[in-house]
Amino acid sequence: MSSSIELTGYSQLELAAFVQSLGEPVYRGRQIFVGLQQRRLRSFDEMTDLPKELRARLNEKARASTLTIESRYVSEDGTRRYLMKTHDNLPVETVFIPEERRDTICFSSQSGCPLQCTFCLTAQLGLLRSLTSGEIVEQIVIALNDAYGVGVKPPRGTNLVGMGAGEPFLNLDSLMKALRVMADPHGLFIVPNRVTVSTAGVVPRILDLAKMPDRPHLAISLAAPTDDLRDELMPINKRWALEELLSACKEFEKTLKPGERFTFEYVMLAGVNDSEQQARQLANLLNRHELKAKVNLIPHNPADPLPYQPSPEETVEQFRNILESKGIHTYVRRPRGRDIFAACGQLAARHETRPSLIQPKSIGA
Ligand code: SAH
C-alpha cells in the first residue's frame, strides 16, 4: 500500500483509471476531480458526496494534499507570500499578488534552483528537487483558498506566472501536466492564455514548448546584452549563449498567436547592466534578430548577501527611453511584496517578515 499517491496532479482521465483500479465506477473519478480542483478541498473527508467507505479507502491509498503551510506573510501592498513544506520537508514558496482587475499567482517549479544567477537569492539554496505536478497545482489551490475561502470562486480572473523558485524548463513535464490539469473547465479552469512561464534560457525546451498547441506564454530572463556580462550574471549562458537563445526565440515567434508577444525580463543592477551603451546594445541585439518582443525592466530587489543595488529610477527611465526610441516596447515592473521577501529573486525560504533591505531610492552606481 502506498499512501503517497498524490491525486492533486491527476487529470480526470487518470482519476477515472485510478478509481476503476479500486473497483469503483468512473464517475467517482469525476467527483474526486471536482472535489480537488473546483471545490479546492484538501482532504477526502470533506468530500461528503462520496460514500464513507470509499473515503476511508482513499485515505488509505492516496493523498488529497501533500503540502503544509508553514508561514504566511502579508505585505503592506496586499501581496501574500506562503512558505510551505513538502512531505519530505523541503521549502516551496508561492506569492499571491492582488491587482485591480485580476490576481496573479507566482508559483515555484522547483524547491531551490540549480542555476546560479548571481542576482537571485533562490540560487543560494541550490537545487533541492523538482516539484511534482500535484505540488504545483496545490500551490494555486492553497493561495486561492487563503484569499477567498475554500472553493469560493475568485471575483477576478487568475493569472499564473511560473516565476517563483526554480527553473521551470528543467521540470517541463511536471509543469505542463500541472497546467493541463488546471486548464480543465471542471477544475480550476485557468487556461494557458492566462499563464506565463519564465526561463533563464534552456534552449532545447524553448523549442519543445513552441511545438505544444496548449502552451502558455513565454518570458525569457536576459539580464545582459552581451555574452561576456551574461556569462558572469547567468552562468547558464555558457551553455546556451545569446545567439543561440535568440535564434530559439525567433523559432518560437513563429508560433505566436495574433496579438501575442513574448517578454524579455531584464533585471536592472546599478552600474552593472544599466548604462546607456548597454541599452543600445540590448536594442540592437533584439532588433538584429527582428524579434517583436517586449521588454520588462525589473528593478533589482536587493537583499543582504547579494552584491548589487537597484538602478536609480532615472537610470531605469533613461534605459527605457533608449529602448523605446529604437522601437522596443518597454515596461518597468513595479516591485511587489519587497517588505516580506516576496519580490522577484527574493524567494529563499526566509522566515523574517522585515528583512534588512537596503532601500533603493537614491543609491547611485
Ligand atoms: N528561472 C526562471 C524563473 C524565475 S523568474 C528564470 O530565470 O526566468 C524570476 C525572475 O526574477 C527572472 O526574470 C529573474 O531574472 C528575476 N530576478 C531574479 N533575481 C532578482 C532580483 N534580485 N531582483 C529582481 N529580479 C530578479
XYZ file of N, CA, C and O in Angstrom, residues 16-110:
380
model
N -10.088 8.662 -13.342
C -11.040 7.622 -13.751
C -10.355 6.255 -13.689
O -10.899 5.283 -13.139
N -9.127 6.204 -14.216
C -8.392 4.935 -14.204
C -8.095 4.515 -12.761
O -8.207 3.340 -12.410
N -7.764 5.494 -11.949
C -7.438 5.183 -10.551
C -8.648 4.596 -9.810
O -8.533 3.564 -9.141
N -9.818 5.222 -9.938
C -10.982 4.672 -9.215
C -11.389 3.311 -9.778
O -11.822 2.438 -9.024
N -11.188 3.152 -11.077
C -11.501 1.834 -11.662
C -10.608 0.752 -11.063
O -11.063 -0.360 -10.817
N -9.364 1.130 -10.815
C -8.446 0.145 -10.218
C -8.893 -0.221 -8.802
O -8.510 -1.251 -8.259
N -9.713 0.636 -8.214
C -10.268 0.309 -6.887
C -11.613 -0.410 -7.009
O -12.288 -0.647 -6.015
N -12.022 -0.647 -8.264
C -13.306 -1.322 -8.488
C -14.492 -0.365 -8.379
O -15.634 -0.792 -8.183
N -14.238 0.915 -8.541
C -15.310 1.913 -8.452
C -15.716 2.382 -9.850
O -14.911 2.327 -10.781
N -16.930 2.872 -9.988
C -17.340 3.394 -11.295
C -16.595 4.691 -11.642
O -16.167 5.423 -10.751
N -16.491 4.910 -12.947
C -15.720 6.045 -13.452
C -16.183 7.395 -12.888
O -15.376 8.288 -12.635
N -17.496 7.533 -12.676
C -17.981 8.863 -12.246
C -17.440 9.268 -10.882
O -17.382 10.444 -10.551
N -16.968 8.314 -10.113
C -16.342 8.661 -8.824
C -15.045 9.460 -9.062
O -14.710 10.345 -8.291
N -14.372 9.111 -10.151
C -13.154 9.840 -10.510
C -13.474 11.300 -10.779
O -12.784 12.214 -10.326
N -14.555 11.499 -11.507
C -15.000 12.858 -11.830
C -15.339 13.632 -10.556
O -15.002 14.801 -10.390
N -16.011 12.934 -9.617
C -16.367 13.587 -8.340
C -15.106 14.008 -7.571
O -15.047 15.098 -7.000
N -14.125 13.128 -7.569
C -12.889 13.461 -6.843
C -12.190 14.639 -7.524
O -11.705 15.562 -6.865
N -12.182 14.617 -8.859
C -11.535 15.717 -9.586
C -12.200 17.056 -9.220
O -11.531 18.039 -8.899
N -13.517 17.062 -9.264
C -14.250 18.296 -8.923
C -13.974 18.683 -7.462
O -13.769 19.859 -7.138
N -13.914 17.697 -6.594
C -13.627 17.961 -5.179
C -12.263 18.619 -4.986
O -12.140 19.623 -4.284
N -11.263 18.081 -5.671
C -9.898 18.603 -5.503
C -9.691 19.929 -6.213
O -9.057 20.835 -5.684
N -10.231 20.021 -7.432
C -9.854 21.149 -8.290
C -10.864 22.293 -8.275
O -10.466 23.446 -8.286
N -12.145 21.952 -8.291
C -13.130 23.029 -8.368
C -13.553 23.473 -6.972
O -13.633 24.654 -6.675
N -13.772 22.488 -6.090
C -14.162 22.826 -4.707
C -12.919 23.081 -3.847
O -13.021 23.502 -2.717
N -11.772 22.793 -4.421
C -10.464 23.035 -3.783
C -10.390 22.442 -2.366
O -9.885 23.060 -1.431
N -10.897 21.219 -2.227
C -10.835 20.522 -0.939
C -9.474 19.858 -0.802
O -8.911 19.385 -1.791
N -8.979 19.804 0.401
C -7.637 19.244 0.598
C -7.650 17.985 1.462
O -6.630 17.553 1.961
N -8.864 17.429 1.646
C -8.945 16.116 2.299
C -10.143 15.357 1.738
O -11.124 15.971 1.297
N -10.035 14.030 1.740
C -11.151 13.219 1.237
C -12.340 13.304 2.183
O -13.492 13.192 1.771
N -12.076 13.511 3.467
C -13.171 13.545 4.447
C -14.179 14.653 4.147
O -15.354 14.552 4.486
N -13.701 15.710 3.506
C -14.627 16.807 3.169
C -15.478 16.496 1.935
O -16.409 17.226 1.632
N -15.129 15.445 1.217
C -15.889 15.111 0.001
C -17.081 14.262 0.390
O -17.132 13.051 0.163
N -18.088 14.922 0.969
C -19.199 14.185 1.566
C -20.139 13.597 0.520
O -21.081 12.882 0.858
N -19.871 13.934 -0.759
C -20.660 13.292 -1.816
C -20.132 11.888 -2.140
O -20.731 11.172 -2.937
N -19.027 11.515 -1.510
C -18.503 10.155 -1.695
C -18.945 9.297 -0.504
O -19.000 9.800 0.624
N -19.236 8.012 -0.766
C -19.607 7.136 0.350
C -18.470 7.087 1.387
O -17.292 7.142 1.009
N -18.865 6.985 2.626
C -17.882 6.986 3.709
C -16.822 5.900 3.533
O -15.622 6.121 3.762
N -17.310 4.777 3.080
C -16.399 3.636 2.925
C -15.334 3.929 1.851
O -14.160 3.614 2.007
N -15.746 4.623 0.797
C -14.779 4.980 -0.259
C -13.776 6.008 0.273
O -12.577 5.934 0.001
N -14.276 6.961 1.045
C -13.369 7.965 1.619
C -12.299 7.292 2.475
O -11.124 7.647 2.426
N -12.713 6.298 3.224
C -11.760 5.582 4.079
C -10.719 4.871 3.223
O -9.518 4.911 3.511
N -11.188 4.276 2.132
C -10.229 3.578 1.268
C -9.277 4.546 0.588
O -8.096 4.278 0.406
N -9.818 5.711 0.193
C -8.961 6.729 -0.428
C -7.891 7.183 0.565
O -6.723 7.339 0.210
N -8.309 7.373 1.812
C -7.335 7.793 2.835
C -6.196 6.794 2.994
O -5.065 7.162 3.273
N -6.543 5.539 2.788
C -5.511 4.512 2.904
C -4.534 4.542 1.728
O -3.349 4.334 1.885
N -5.086 4.794 0.545
C -4.289 4.581 -0.668
C -3.684 5.839 -1.266
O -2.770 5.756 -2.075
N -4.232 6.985 -0.930
C -3.812 8.185 -1.657
C -3.879 9.420 -0.775
O -4.303 9.334 0.382
N -3.465 10.547 -1.361
C -3.492 11.793 -0.609
C -4.188 12.882 -1.419
O -4.022 12.987 -2.618
N -4.968 13.699 -0.706
C -5.647 14.820 -1.355
C -4.839 16.098 -1.207
O -5.187 17.131 -1.770
N -3.783 16.049 -0.426
C -2.882 17.195 -0.298
C -1.569 16.679 0.266
O -1.542 15.682 0.989
N -0.495 17.365 -0.092
C 0.799 16.945 0.455
C 1.579 18.118 1.043
O 2.452 17.928 1.866
N 1.259 19.335 0.595
C 1.998 20.490 1.119
C 1.395 20.931 2.447
O 0.181 20.853 2.638
N 2.240 21.391 3.338
C 1.729 22.016 4.563
C 2.174 23.474 4.570
O 3.261 23.804 4.068
N 1.325 24.319 5.121
C 1.657 25.751 5.140
C 2.422 26.045 6.417
O 1.938 25.821 7.517
N 3.634 26.513 6.223
C 4.497 26.792 7.363
C 4.299 28.230 7.859
O 4.109 28.465 9.036
N 4.373 29.188 6.950
C 4.163 30.587 7.328
C 3.498 31.321 6.174
O 3.577 30.902 5.022
N 2.895 32.423 6.561
C 2.222 33.255 5.563
C 2.560 34.685 5.913
O 2.433 35.100 7.063
N 3.036 35.441 4.947
C 3.432 36.826 5.190
C 2.576 37.735 4.318
O 2.370 37.450 3.144
N 2.087 38.811 4.911
C 1.249 39.733 4.143
C 1.967 41.075 4.033
O 2.333 41.671 5.042
N 2.152 41.529 2.808
C 2.873 42.795 2.569
C 1.968 43.993 2.777
O 0.740 43.883 2.708
N 2.597 45.145 2.960
C 1.853 46.415 3.022
C 1.026 46.623 1.759
O -0.010 47.270 1.800
N 1.500 46.089 0.633
C 0.764 46.312 -0.619
C -0.241 45.199 -0.922
O -0.797 45.138 -2.020
N -0.486 44.322 0.041
C -1.513 43.290 -0.141
C -0.969 41.972 -0.695
O -1.664 40.960 -0.705
N 0.266 41.991 -1.168
C 0.883 40.755 -1.667
C 1.045 39.766 -0.514
O 1.323 40.170 0.613
N 0.811 38.508 -0.791
C 0.993 37.485 0.250
C 2.035 36.486 -0.195
O 2.039 36.059 -1.343
N 2.881 36.118 0.730
C 3.857 35.058 0.434
C 3.580 33.872 1.341
O 3.388 34.043 2.547
N 3.563 32.694 0.748
C 3.363 31.463 1.516
C 4.655 30.678 1.499
O 5.234 30.456 0.433
N 5.075 30.291 2.674
C 6.208 29.370 2.773
C 5.618 28.030 3.182
O 4.998 27.910 4.241
N 5.746 27.062 2.286
C 5.162 25.743 2.537
C 6.270 24.713 2.610
O 7.411 24.977 2.248
N 5.872 23.538 3.062
C 6.830 22.434 3.131
C 6.261 21.242 2.385
O 5.070 20.946 2.469
N 7.143 20.530 1.668
C 6.727 19.287 1.020
C 6.694 18.176 2.073
O 7.195 18.358 3.189
N 6.179 17.000 1.681
C 6.132 15.877 2.630
C 7.530 15.485 3.087
O 7.719 14.967 4.180
N 8.548 15.762 2.223
C 9.919 15.445 2.625
C 10.653 16.686 3.149
O 11.882 16.780 3.074
N 9.839 17.644 3.622
C 10.381 18.756 4.396
C 11.212 19.768 3.607
O 12.134 20.368 4.159
N 10.876 19.965 2.355
C 11.601 20.954 1.540
C 10.732 22.200 1.363
O 9.509 22.100 1.308
N 11.358 23.362 1.257
C 10.573 24.589 1.144
C 9.987 24.805 -0.254
O 10.635 24.527 -1.260
N 8.761 25.298 -0.270
C 8.090 25.695 -1.508
C 7.476 27.064 -1.244
O 6.820 27.251 -0.211
N 7.694 28.001 -2.146
C 7.129 29.327 -1.925
C 6.220 29.754 -3.064
O 6.479 29.472 -4.226
N 5.171 30.460 -2.678
C 4.179 30.925 -3.636
C 3.807 32.343 -3.253
O 3.729 32.667 -2.073
N 3.560 33.175 -4.259
C 3.217 34.570 -3.988
C 1.885 34.893 -4.651
O 1.682 34.582 -5.833
N 0.998 35.495 -3.885
C -0.317 35.906 -4.391
C -0.300 37.426 -4.509
O -0.060 38.124 -3.533
N -0.540 37.922 -5.713
C -0.436 39.362 -5.964
C -1.793 39.895 -6.437
O -2.173 39.691 -7.602
N -2.526 40.544 -5.543
C -3.826 41.083 -5.968
C -3.629 42.357 -6.794
O -2.805 43.197 -6.454
N -4.347 42.467 -7.877
C -4.336 43.695 -8.669
C -5.770 44.094 -8.907
O -6.683 43.325 -8.635
N -5.938 45.293 -9.440
C -7.299 45.806 -9.569
C -8.214 44.879 -10.359
O -9.321 44.574 -9.957
N -7.687 44.422 -11.508
C -8.586 43.686 -12.400
C -8.330 42.199 -12.453
O -9.023 41.463 -13.141
N -7.305 41.746 -11.746
C -7.016 40.316 -11.741
C -6.089 40.018 -10.570
O -5.542 40.938 -9.951
N -5.963 38.749 -10.270
C -4.953 38.325 -9.304
C -3.872 37.580 -10.074
O -4.164 36.916 -11.059
N -2.654 37.706 -9.601
C -1.578 36.929 -10.203
C -0.988 36.028 -9.129
O -0.690 36.488 -8.028
N -0.852 34.762 -9.455
C -0.202 33.847 -8.524
C 1.129 33.423 -9.138
O 1.175 32.926 -10.266
N 2.194 33.691 -8.392
C 3.531 33.326 -8.842
C 3.901 32.020 -8.141
O 4.014 31.977 -6.921
N 4.062 30.972 -8.916
C 4.302 29.662 -8.307
C 5.733 29.197 -8.556
O 6.416 29.701 -9.462
N 6.162 28.243 -7.764
C 7.504 27.686 -7.906
C 7.440 26.368 -8.658
O 6.472 25.609 -8.511
N 8.465 26.108 -9.446
C 8.515 24.843 -10.177
C 9.522 23.874 -9.560
O 9.501 22.684 -9.833
N 10.421 24.429 -8.743
C 11.390 23.578 -8.044
C 11.542 24.090 -6.619
O 11.248 25.254 -6.332
